[in-house]
PDB file of C-alpha atoms in Angstrom:
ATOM      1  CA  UNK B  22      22.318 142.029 111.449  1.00  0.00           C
ATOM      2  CA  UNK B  23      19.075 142.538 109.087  1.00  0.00           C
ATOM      3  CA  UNK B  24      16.183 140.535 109.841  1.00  0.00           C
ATOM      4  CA  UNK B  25      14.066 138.211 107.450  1.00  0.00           C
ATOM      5  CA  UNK B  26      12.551 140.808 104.770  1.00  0.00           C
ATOM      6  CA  UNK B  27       9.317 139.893 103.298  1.00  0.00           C
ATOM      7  CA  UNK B  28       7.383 141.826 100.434  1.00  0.00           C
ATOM      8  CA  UNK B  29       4.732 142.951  99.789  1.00  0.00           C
ATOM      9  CA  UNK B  30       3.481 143.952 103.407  1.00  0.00           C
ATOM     10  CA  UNK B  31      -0.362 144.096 102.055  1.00  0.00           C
ATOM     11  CA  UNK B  32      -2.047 142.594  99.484  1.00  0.00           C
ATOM     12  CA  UNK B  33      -5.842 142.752  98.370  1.00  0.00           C
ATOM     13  CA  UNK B  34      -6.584 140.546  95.756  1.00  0.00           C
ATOM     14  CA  UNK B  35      -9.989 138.892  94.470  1.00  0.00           C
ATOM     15  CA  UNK B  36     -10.886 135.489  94.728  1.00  0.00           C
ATOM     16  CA  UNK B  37      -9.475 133.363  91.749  1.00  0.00           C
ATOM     17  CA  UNK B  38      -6.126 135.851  91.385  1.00  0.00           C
ATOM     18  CA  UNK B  39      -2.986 134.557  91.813  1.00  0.00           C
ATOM     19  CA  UNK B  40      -0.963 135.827  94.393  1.00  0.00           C
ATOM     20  CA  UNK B  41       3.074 135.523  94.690  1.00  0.00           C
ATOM     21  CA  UNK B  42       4.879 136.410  98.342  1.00  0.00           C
ATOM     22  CA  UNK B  43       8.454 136.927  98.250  1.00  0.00           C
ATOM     23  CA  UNK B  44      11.068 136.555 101.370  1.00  0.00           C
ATOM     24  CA  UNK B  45      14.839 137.331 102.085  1.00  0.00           C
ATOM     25  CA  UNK B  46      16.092 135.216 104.740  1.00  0.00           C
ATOM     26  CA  UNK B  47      18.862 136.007 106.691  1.00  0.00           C
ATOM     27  CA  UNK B  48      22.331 135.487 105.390  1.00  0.00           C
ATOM     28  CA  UNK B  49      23.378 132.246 106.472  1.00  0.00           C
ATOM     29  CA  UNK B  50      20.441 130.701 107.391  1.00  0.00           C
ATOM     30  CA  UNK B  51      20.094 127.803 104.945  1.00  0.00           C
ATOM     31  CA  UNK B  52      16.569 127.064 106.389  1.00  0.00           C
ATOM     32  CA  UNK B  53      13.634 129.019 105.746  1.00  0.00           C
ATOM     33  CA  UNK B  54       9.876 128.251 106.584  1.00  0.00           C
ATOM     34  CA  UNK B  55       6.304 129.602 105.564  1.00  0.00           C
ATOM     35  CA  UNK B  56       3.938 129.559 107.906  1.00  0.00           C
ATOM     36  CA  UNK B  57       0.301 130.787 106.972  1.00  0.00           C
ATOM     37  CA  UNK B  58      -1.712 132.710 110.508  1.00  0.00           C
ATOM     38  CA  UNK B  59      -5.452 133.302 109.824  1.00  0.00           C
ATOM     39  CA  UNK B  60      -7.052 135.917 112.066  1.00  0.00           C
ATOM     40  CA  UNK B  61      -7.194 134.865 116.084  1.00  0.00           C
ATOM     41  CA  UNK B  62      -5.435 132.046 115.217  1.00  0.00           C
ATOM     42  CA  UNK B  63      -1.267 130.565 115.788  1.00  0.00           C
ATOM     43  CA  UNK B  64       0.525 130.440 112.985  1.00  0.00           C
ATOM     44  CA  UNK B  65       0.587 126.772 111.066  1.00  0.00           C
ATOM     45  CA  UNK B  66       3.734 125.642 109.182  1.00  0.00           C
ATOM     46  CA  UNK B  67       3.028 125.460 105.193  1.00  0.00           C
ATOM     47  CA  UNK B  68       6.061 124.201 103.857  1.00  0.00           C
ATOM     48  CA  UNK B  69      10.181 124.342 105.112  1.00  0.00           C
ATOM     49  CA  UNK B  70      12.727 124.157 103.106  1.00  0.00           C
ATOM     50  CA  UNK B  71      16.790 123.190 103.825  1.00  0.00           C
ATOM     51  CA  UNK B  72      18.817 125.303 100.803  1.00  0.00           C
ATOM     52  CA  UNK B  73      16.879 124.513  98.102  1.00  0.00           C
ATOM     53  CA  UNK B  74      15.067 121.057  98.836  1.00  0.00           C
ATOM     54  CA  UNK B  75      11.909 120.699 100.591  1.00  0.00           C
ATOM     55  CA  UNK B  76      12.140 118.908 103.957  1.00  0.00           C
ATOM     56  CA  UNK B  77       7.509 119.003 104.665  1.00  0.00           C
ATOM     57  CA  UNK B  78       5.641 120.150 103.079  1.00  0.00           C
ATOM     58  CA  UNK B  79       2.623 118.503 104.525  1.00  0.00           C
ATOM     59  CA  UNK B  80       0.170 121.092 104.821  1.00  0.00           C
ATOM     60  CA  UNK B  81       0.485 122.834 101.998  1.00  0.00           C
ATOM     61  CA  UNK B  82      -2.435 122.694  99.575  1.00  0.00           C
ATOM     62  CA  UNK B  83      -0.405 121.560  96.632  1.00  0.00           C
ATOM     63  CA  UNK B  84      -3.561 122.406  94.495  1.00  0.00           C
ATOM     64  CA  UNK B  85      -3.283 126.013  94.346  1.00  0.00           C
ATOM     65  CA  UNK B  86      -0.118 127.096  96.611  1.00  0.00           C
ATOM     66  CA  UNK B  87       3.458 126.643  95.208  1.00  0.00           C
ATOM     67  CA  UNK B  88       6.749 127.600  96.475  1.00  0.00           C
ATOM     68  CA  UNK B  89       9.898 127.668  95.825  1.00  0.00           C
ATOM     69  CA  UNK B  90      13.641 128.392  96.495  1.00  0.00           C
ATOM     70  CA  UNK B  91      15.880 128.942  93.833  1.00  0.00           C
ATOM     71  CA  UNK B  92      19.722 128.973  94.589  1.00  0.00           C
ATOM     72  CA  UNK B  93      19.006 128.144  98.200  1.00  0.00           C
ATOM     73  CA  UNK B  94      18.307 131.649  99.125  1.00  0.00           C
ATOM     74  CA  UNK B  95      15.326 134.169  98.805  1.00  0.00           C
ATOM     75  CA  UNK B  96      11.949 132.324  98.326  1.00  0.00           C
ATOM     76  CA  UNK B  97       8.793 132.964  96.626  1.00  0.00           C
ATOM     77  CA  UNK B  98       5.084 131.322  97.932  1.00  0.00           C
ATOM     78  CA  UNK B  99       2.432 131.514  95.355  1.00  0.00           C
ATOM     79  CA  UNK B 100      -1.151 131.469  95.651  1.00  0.00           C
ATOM     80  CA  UNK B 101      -3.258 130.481  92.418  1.00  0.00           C
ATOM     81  CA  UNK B 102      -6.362 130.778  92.154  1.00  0.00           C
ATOM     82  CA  UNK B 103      -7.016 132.426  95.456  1.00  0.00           C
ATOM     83  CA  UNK B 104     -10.059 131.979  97.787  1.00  0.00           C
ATOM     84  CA  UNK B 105     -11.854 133.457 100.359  1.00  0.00           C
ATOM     85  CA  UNK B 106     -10.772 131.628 103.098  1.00  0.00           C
ATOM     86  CA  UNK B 107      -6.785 132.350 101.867  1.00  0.00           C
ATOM     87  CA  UNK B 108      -7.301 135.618 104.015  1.00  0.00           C
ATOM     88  CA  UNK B 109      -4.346 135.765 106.463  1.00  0.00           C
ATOM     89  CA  UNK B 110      -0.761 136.587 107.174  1.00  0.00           C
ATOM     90  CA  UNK B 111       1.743 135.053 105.266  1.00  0.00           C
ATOM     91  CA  UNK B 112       4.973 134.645 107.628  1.00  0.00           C
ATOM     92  CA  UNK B 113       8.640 133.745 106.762  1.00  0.00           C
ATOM     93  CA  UNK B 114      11.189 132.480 109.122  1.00  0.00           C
ATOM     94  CA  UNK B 115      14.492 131.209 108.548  1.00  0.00           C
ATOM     95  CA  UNK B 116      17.049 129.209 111.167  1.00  0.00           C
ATOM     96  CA  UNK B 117      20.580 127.667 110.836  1.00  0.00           C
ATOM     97  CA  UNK B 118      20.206 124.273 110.289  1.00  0.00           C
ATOM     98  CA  UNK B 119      19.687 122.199 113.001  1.00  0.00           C
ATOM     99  CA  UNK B 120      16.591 121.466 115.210  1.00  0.00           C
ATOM    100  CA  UNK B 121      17.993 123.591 118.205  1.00  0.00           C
ATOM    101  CA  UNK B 122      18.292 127.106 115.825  1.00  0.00           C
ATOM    102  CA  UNK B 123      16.049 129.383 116.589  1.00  0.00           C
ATOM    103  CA  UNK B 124      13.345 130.496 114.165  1.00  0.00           C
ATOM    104  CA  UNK B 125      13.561 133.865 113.554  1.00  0.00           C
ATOM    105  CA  UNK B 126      10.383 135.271 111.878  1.00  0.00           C
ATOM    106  CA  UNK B 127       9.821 138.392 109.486  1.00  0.00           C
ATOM    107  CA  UNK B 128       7.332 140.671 109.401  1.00  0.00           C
ATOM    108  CA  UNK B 129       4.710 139.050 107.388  1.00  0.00           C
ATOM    109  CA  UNK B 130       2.625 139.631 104.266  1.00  0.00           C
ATOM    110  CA  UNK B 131      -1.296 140.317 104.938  1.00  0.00           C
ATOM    111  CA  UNK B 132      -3.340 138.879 102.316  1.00  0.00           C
ATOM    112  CA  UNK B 133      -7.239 140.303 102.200  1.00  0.00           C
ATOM    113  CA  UNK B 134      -8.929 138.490  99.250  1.00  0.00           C
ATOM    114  CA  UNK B 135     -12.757 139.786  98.183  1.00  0.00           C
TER     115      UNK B 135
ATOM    116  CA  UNK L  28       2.950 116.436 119.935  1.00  0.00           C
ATOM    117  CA  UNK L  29       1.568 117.605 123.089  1.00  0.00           C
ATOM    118  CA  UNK L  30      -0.929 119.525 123.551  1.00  0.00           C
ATOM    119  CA  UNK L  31      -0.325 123.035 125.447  1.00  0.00           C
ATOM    120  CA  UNK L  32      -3.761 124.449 127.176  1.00  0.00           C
ATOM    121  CA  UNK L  33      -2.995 128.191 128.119  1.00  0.00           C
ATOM    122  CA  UNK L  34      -5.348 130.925 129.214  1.00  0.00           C
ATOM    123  CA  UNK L  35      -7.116 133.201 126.562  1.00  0.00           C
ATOM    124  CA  UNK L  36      -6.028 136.702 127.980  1.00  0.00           C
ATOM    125  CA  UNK L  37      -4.085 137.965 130.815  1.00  0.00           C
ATOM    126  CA  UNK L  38      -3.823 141.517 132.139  1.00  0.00           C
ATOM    127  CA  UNK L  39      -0.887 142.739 134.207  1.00  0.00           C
ATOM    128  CA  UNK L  40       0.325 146.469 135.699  1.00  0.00           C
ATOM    129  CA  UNK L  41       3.406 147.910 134.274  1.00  0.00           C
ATOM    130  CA  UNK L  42       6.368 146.999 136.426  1.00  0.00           C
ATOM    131  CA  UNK L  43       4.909 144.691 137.651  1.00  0.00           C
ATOM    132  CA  UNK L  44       6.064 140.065 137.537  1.00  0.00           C
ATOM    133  CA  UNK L  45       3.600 138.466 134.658  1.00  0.00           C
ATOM    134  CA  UNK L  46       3.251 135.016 135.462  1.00  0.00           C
ATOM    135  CA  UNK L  47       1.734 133.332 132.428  1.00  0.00           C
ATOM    136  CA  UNK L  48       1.082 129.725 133.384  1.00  0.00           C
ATOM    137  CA  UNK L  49       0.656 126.940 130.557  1.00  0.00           C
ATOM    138  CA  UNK L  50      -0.531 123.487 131.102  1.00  0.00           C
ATOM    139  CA  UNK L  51       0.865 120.369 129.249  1.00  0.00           C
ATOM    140  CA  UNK L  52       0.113 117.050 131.134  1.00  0.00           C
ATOM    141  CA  UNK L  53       0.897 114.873 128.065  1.00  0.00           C
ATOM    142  CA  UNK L  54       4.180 115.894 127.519  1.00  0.00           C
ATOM    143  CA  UNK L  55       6.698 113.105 127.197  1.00  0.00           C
ATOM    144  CA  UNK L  56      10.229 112.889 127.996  1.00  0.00           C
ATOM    145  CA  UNK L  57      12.333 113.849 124.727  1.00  0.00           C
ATOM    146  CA  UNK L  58       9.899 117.199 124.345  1.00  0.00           C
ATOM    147  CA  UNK L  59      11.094 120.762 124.984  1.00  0.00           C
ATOM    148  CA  UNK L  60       8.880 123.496 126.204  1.00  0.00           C
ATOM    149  CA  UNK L  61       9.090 126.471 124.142  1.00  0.00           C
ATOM    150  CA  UNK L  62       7.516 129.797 124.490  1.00  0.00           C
ATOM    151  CA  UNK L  63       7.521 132.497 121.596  1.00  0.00           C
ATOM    152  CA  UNK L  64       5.794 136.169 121.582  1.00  0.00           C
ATOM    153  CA  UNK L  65       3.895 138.386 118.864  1.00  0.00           C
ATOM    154  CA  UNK L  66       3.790 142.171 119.187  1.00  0.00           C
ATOM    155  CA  UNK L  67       0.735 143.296 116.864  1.00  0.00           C
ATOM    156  CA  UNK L  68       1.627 143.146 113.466  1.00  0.00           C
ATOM    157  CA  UNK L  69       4.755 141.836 113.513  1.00  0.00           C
ATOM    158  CA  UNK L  70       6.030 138.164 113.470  1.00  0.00           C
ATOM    159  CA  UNK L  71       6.837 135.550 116.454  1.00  0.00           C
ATOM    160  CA  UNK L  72       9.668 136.588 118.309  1.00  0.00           C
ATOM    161  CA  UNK L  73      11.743 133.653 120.619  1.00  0.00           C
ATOM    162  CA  UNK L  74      11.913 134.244 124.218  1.00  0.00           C
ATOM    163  CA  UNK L  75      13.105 130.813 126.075  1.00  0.00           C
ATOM    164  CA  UNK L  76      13.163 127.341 126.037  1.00  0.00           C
ATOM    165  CA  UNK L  77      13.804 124.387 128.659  1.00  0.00           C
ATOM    166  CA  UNK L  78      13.511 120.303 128.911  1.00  0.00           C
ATOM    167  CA  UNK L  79      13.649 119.832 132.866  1.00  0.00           C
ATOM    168  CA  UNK L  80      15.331 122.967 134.822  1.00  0.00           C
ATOM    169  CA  UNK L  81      14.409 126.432 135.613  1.00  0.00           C
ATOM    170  CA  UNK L  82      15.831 128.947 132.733  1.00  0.00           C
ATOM    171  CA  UNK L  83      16.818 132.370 133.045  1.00  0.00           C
ATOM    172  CA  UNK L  84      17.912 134.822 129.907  1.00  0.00           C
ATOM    173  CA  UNK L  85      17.593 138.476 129.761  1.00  0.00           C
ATOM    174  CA  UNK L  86      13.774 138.510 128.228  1.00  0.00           C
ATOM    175  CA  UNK L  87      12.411 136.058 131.051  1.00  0.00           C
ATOM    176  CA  UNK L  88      12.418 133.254 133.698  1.00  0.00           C
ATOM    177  CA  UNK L  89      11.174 129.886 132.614  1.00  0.00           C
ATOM    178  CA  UNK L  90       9.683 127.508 135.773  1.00  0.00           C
ATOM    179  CA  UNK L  91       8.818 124.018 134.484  1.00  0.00           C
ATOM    180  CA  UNK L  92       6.788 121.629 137.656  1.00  0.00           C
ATOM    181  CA  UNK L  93       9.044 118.853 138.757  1.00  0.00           C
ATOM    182  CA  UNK L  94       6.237 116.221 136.960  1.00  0.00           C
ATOM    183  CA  UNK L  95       6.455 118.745 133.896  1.00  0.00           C
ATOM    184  CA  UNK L  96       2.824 118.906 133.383  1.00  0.00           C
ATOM    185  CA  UNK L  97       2.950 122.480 133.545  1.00  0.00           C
ATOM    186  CA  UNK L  98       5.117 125.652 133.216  1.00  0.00           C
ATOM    187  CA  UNK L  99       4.826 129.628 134.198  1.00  0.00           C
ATOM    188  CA  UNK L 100       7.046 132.343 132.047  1.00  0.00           C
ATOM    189  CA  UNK L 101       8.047 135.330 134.554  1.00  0.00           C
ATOM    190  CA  UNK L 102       8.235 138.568 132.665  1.00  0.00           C
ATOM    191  CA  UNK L 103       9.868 139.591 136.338  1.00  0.00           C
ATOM    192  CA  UNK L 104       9.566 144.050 135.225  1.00  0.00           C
ATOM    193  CA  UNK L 105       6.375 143.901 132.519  1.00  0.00           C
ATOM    194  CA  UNK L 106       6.536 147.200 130.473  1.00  0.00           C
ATOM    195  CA  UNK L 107       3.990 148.234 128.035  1.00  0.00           C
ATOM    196  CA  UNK L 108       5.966 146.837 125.222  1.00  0.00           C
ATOM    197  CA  UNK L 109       5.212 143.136 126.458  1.00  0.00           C
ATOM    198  CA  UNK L 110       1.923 143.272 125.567  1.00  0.00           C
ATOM    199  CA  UNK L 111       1.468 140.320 122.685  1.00  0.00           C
ATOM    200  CA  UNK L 112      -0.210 137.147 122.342  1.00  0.00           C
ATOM    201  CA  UNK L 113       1.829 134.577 124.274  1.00  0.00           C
ATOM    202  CA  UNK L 114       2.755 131.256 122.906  1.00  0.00           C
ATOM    203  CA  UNK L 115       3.312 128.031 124.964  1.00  0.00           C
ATOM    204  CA  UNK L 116       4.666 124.960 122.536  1.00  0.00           C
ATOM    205  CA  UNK L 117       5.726 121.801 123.380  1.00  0.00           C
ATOM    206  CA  UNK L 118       8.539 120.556 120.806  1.00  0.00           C
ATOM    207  CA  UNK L 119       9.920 116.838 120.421  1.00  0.00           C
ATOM    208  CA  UNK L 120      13.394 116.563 120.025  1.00  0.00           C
ATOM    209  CA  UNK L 121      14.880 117.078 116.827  1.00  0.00           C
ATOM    210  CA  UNK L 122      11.495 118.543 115.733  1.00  0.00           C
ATOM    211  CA  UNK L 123      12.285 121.886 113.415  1.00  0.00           C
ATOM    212  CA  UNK L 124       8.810 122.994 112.537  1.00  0.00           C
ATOM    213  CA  UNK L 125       6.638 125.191 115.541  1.00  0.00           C
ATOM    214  CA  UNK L 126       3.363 123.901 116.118  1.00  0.00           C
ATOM    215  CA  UNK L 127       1.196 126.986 117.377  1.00  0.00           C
ATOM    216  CA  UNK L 128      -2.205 127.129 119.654  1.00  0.00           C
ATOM    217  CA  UNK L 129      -3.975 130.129 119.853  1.00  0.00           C
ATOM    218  CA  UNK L 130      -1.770 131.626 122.807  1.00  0.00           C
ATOM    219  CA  UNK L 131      -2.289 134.083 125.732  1.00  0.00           C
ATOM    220  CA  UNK L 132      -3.339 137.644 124.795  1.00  0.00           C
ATOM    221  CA  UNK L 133      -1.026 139.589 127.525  1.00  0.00           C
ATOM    222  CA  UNK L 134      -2.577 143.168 128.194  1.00  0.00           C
ATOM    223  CA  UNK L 135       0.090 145.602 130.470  1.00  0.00           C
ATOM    224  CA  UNK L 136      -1.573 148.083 131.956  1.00  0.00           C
ATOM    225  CA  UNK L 137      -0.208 151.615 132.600  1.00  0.00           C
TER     226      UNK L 137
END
């Protein structure tokens, strides 16, 4: 069974670029996750979505990261204008629905922004 | 949710039982312990879960303290592919999202 794909794997950017992330969950899963994980740190949730509807999207900073799932499927996360402190890894997961399912994670994107 | 307090790093010899103990005196009665790994550069992977027993699975052995303040995952053989940060979380039921501390650096030593 293939895993959650993410793309790119690296990304080095400077501050006020936009940025787009783009992730394949895995087939079936009709929820999928962002999470963003800065350096020494756990991983914090940025948005989840069920199919295509958002279900929190609490910590997200709505004034300069967007995302989106079209069709319920792949997802992009989009970062514009980038800062500094936007430096991190950029993880997907997706799950069956249900509390219970586990999460399973991809690989990650790691964003370096000068 | 409650707050899990676990130990920064941990070192263990190949072959060797890890015990890596977490800590989580406010946890209340509908909450699940969970406990998730990272390998270096790659994303969380799941290992176990448990509410009230002891739980076994192929990966590891989960002991939870009758009072549930606290619990130790058993990695009973550690090889040097367990090395990863370690995450304790303590998840209410019905809760979907992960909420992540910092986790226990595990180091196995050859």
């Amino acid at each position: 069974e293939a895993g959650v794909a993410q793309s790119p794997r690296y990304k080095i950017i400077e501050k006020r670029q936009s940025v787009a992330f783009w992730c394949n969950p895995i087939s079936g899963h009709a929820t999928l996750y962002w999470y963003q994980q800065i350096l020494g740190q756990g991983p914090k949730l940025l948005i989840q979505f069920q199919n295509n509807g958002v279900v929190d999207d609490s910590q997200l900073p709505k004034d300069r990261f967007s995302a989106e799932r079209l069709k319920g499927v792949d997802s992009t996360l989009k970062i514009q204008p980038a800062k500094l402190e936007d430096s991190a890894v950029y993880l997907c997961a997706s799950s069956k629905v249900g509390w219970r399912e586990t999460q399973y994670f991809g690989p990650g994107t790691r964003l370096l922004v000068l | 949710d409650a707050k899990t307090t676990q130990p920064t790093s941990m070192d263990c010899a190949e072959g060797r039982a890890a015990n890596l103990p977490c800590n989580h005196s406010t946890i209340s009665g509908n909450e699940y312990v969970y406990w998730y790994r990272q390998i270096h550069s790659q994303g969380p992977q799941y290992i176990i879960h448990g509410l009230k027993n002891n739980e076994t699975n192929e990966m590891a052995s989960l002991i939870i303290t009758e009072d549930r303040k606290s619990s130790t995952l058993i990695l009973p053989h550690a090889t040097l592919r367990d090395t990863a940060v370690y995450y304790c979380i303590v998840r209410p039921q019905g809760a979907q999202k992960l909420v992540f501390g910092q986790g226990t650096r595990l180091t196995i030593n050859p």
